[in-house]
mmCIF file of C-alpha atoms in Angstrom:
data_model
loop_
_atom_site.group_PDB
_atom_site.id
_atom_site.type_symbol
_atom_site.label_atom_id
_atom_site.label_comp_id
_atom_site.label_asym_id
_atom_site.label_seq_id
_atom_site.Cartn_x
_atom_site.Cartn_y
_atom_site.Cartn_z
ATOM 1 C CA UNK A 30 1.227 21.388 13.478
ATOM 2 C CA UNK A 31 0.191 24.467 15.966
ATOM 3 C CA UNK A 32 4.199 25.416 15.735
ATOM 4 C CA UNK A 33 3.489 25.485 11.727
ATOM 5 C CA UNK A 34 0.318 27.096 12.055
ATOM 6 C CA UNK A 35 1.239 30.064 13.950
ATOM 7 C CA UNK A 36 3.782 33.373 12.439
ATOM 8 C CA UNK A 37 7.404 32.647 13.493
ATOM 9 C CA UNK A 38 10.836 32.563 12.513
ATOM 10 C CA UNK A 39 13.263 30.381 10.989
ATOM 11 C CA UNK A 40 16.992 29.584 9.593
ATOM 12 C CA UNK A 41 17.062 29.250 5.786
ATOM 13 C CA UNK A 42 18.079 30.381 2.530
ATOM 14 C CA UNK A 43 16.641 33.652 1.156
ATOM 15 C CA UNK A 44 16.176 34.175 -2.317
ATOM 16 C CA UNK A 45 20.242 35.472 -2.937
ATOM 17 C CA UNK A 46 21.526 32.039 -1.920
ATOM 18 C CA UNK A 47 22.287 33.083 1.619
ATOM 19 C CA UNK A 48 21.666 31.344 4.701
ATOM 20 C CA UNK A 49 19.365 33.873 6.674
ATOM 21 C CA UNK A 50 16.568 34.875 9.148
ATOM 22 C CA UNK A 51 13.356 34.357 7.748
ATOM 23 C CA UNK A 52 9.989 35.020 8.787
ATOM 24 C CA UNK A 53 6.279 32.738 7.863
ATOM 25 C CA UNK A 54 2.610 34.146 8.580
ATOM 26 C CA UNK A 55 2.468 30.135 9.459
ATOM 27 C CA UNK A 56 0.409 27.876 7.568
ATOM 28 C CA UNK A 57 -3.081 26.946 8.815
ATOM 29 C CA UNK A 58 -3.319 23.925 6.936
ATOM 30 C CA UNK A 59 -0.214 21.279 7.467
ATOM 31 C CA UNK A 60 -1.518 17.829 7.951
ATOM 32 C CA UNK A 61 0.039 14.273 9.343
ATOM 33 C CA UNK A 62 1.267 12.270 6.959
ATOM 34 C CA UNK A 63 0.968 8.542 7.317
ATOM 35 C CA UNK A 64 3.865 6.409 5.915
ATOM 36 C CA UNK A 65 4.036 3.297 7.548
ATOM 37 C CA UNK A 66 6.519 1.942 9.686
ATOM 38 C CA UNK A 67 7.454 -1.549 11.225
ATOM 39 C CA UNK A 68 3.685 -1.696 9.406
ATOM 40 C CA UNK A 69 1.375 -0.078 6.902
ATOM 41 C CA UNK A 70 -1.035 2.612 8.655
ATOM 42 C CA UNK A 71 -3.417 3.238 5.911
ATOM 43 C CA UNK A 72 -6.299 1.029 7.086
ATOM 44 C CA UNK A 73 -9.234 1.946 8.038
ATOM 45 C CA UNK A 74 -8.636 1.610 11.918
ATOM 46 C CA UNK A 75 -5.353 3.472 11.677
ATOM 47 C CA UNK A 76 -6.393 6.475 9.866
ATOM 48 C CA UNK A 77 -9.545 6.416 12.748
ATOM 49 C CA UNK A 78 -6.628 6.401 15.232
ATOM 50 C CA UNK A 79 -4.959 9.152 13.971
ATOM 51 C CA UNK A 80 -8.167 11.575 13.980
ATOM 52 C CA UNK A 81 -8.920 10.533 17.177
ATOM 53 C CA UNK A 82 -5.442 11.274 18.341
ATOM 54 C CA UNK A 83 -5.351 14.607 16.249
ATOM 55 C CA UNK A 84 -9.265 15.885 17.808
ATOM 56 C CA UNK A 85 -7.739 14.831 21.537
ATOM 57 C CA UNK A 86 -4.729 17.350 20.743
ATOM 58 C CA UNK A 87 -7.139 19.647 19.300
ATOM 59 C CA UNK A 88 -6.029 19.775 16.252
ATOM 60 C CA UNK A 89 -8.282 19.406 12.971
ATOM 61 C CA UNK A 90 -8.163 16.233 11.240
ATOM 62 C CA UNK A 91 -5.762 16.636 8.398
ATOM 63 C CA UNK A 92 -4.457 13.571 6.553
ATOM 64 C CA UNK A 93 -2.384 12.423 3.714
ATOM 65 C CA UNK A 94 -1.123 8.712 2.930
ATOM 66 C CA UNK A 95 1.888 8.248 1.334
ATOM 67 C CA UNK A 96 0.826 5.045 -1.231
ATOM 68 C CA UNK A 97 5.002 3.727 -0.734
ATOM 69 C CA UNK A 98 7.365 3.352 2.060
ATOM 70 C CA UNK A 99 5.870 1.057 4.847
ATOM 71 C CA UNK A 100 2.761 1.856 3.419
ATOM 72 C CA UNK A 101 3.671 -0.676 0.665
ATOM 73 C CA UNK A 102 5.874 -2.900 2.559
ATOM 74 C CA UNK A 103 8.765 -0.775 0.628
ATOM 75 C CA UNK A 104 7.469 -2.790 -2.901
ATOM 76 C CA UNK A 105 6.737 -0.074 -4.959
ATOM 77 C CA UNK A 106 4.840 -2.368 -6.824
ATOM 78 C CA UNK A 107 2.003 -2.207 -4.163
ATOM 79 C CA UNK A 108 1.091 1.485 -4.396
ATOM 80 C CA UNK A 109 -1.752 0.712 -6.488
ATOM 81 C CA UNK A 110 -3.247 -1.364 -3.906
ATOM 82 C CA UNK A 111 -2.970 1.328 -1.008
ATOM 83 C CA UNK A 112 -4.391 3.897 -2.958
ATOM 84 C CA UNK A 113 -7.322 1.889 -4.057
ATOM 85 C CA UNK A 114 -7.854 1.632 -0.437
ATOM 86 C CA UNK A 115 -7.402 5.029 0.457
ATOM 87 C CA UNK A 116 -10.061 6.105 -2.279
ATOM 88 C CA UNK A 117 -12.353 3.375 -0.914
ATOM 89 C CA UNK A 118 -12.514 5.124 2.445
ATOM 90 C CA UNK A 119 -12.840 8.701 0.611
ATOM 91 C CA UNK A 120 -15.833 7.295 -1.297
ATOM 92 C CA UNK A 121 -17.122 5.605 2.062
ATOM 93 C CA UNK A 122 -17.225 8.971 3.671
ATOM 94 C CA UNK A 123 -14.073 9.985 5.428
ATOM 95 C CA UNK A 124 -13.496 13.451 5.319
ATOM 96 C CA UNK A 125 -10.113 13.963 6.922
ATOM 97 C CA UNK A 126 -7.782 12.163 4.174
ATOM 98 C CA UNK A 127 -7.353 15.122 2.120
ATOM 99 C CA UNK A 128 -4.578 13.791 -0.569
ATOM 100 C CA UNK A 129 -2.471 10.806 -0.746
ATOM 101 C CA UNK A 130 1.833 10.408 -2.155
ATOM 102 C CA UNK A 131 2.890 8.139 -4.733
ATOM 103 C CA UNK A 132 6.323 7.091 -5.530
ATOM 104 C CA UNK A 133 6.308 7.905 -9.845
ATOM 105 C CA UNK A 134 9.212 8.162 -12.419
ATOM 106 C CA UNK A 135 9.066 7.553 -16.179
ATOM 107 C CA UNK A 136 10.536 4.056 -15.812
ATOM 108 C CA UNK A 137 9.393 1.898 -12.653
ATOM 109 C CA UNK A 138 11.958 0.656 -10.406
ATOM 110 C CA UNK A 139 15.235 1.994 -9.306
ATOM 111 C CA UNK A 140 18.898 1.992 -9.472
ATOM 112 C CA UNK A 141 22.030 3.242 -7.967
ATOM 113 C CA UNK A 142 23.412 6.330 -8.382
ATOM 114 C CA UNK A 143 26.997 4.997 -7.541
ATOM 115 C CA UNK A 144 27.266 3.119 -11.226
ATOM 116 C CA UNK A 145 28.525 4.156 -14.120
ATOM 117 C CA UNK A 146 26.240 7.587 -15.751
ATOM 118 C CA UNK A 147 26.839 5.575 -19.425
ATOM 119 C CA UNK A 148 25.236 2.443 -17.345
ATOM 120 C CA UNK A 149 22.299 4.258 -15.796
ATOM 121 C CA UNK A 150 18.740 4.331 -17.625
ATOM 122 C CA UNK A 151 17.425 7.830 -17.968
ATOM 123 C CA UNK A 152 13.730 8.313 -16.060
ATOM 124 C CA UNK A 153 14.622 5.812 -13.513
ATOM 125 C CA UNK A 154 14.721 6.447 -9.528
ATOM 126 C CA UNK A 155 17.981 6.690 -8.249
ATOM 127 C CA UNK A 156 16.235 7.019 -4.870
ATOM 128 C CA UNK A 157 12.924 5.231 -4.332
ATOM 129 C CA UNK A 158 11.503 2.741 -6.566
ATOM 130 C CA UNK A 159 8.866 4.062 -8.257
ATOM 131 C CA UNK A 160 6.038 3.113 -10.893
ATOM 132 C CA UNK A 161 6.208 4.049 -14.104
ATOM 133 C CA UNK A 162 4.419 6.728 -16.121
ATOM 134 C CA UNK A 163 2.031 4.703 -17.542
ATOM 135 C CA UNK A 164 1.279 3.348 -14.464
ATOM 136 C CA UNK A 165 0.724 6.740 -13.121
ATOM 137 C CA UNK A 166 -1.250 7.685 -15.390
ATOM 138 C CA UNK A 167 -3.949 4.755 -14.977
ATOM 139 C CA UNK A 168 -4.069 4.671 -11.432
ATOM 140 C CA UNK A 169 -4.721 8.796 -11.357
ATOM 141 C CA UNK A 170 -7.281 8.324 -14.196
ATOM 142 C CA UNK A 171 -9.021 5.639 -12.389
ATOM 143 C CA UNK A 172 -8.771 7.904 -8.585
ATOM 144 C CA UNK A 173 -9.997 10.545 -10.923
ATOM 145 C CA UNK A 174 -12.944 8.968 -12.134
ATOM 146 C CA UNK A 175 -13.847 6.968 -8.789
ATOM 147 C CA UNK A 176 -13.768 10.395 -6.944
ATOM 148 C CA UNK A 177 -15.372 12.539 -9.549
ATOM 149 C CA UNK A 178 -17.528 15.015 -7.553
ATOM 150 C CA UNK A 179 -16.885 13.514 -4.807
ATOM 151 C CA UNK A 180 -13.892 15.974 -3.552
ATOM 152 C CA UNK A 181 -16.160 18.879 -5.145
ATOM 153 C CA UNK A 182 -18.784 18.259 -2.853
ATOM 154 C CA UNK A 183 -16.622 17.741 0.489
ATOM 155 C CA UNK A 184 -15.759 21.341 -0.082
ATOM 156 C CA UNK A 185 -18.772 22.410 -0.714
#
């Protein structure tokens, strides 16, 4: 994150398609994102870990929580649950989470990309398994309403 934050220069692609030398101001505000691994790291105590380990290497406490991955046991099906958590914590007063991932397509689920195109169902991951849309679209309704003014105010 200081590497990010500070002006320096890269390898990329400029805006012709060519690979090139490029050059960033930096970015003052990257953030650790918390995934999982061999186990979910969203709790409570993990995310208290992770600012404590973030302040000791002077660094601003800067979180987001990806709702899939290990953070759902890889069952897509569990996001729901991890964000509900992650907003609980918001709404309990921790400032440092400042956004959280989920894993969304139109369809839920996934499949594989090696079949068939005829065989494969349009909106549906061929990476990830995902929820669907209307799943989506409750669970960001509901965050919506449980944090209304609550993000306002943090800023504030």
């Amino acid at each position: 994150m200081r590497a990010a934050a500070q002006p320096h220069r890269f390898v990329g692609i400029n805006q012709a398609g060519q690979v090139a030398l490029l050059q960033t101001q930096g970015n003052p505000d990257g953030h650790v994102i918390l995934r999982g691994g061999k186990a979910p790291n969203y709790s409570p105590a993990d995310v208290a870990q992770c600012e404590k380990e973030m302040e000791q290497a002077g660094l601003r406490p800067s979180l987001m929580v990806d709702c899939s991955h290990g953070n759902s046991n890889k069952d897509y099906r569990r996001q729901p649950a991890v964000a509900e958590s992650v907003v609980a914590q918001i709404k309990d007063g921790n400032r440092s989470i400042i956004g959280l991932m989920i894993e969304s397509n139109i369809h839920e689920g996934n499949q594989s990309s090696e079949q068939p195109r005829s065989e494969m169902k349009y909106g549906v991951s061929v990476t990830d398994a995902c929820i669907s849309w209307e799943m989506t679209d409750a669970l960001l309704r509901e965050i919506h309403q449980d944090l209304n003014g609550l993000l306002t105010a943090r800023v504030a």
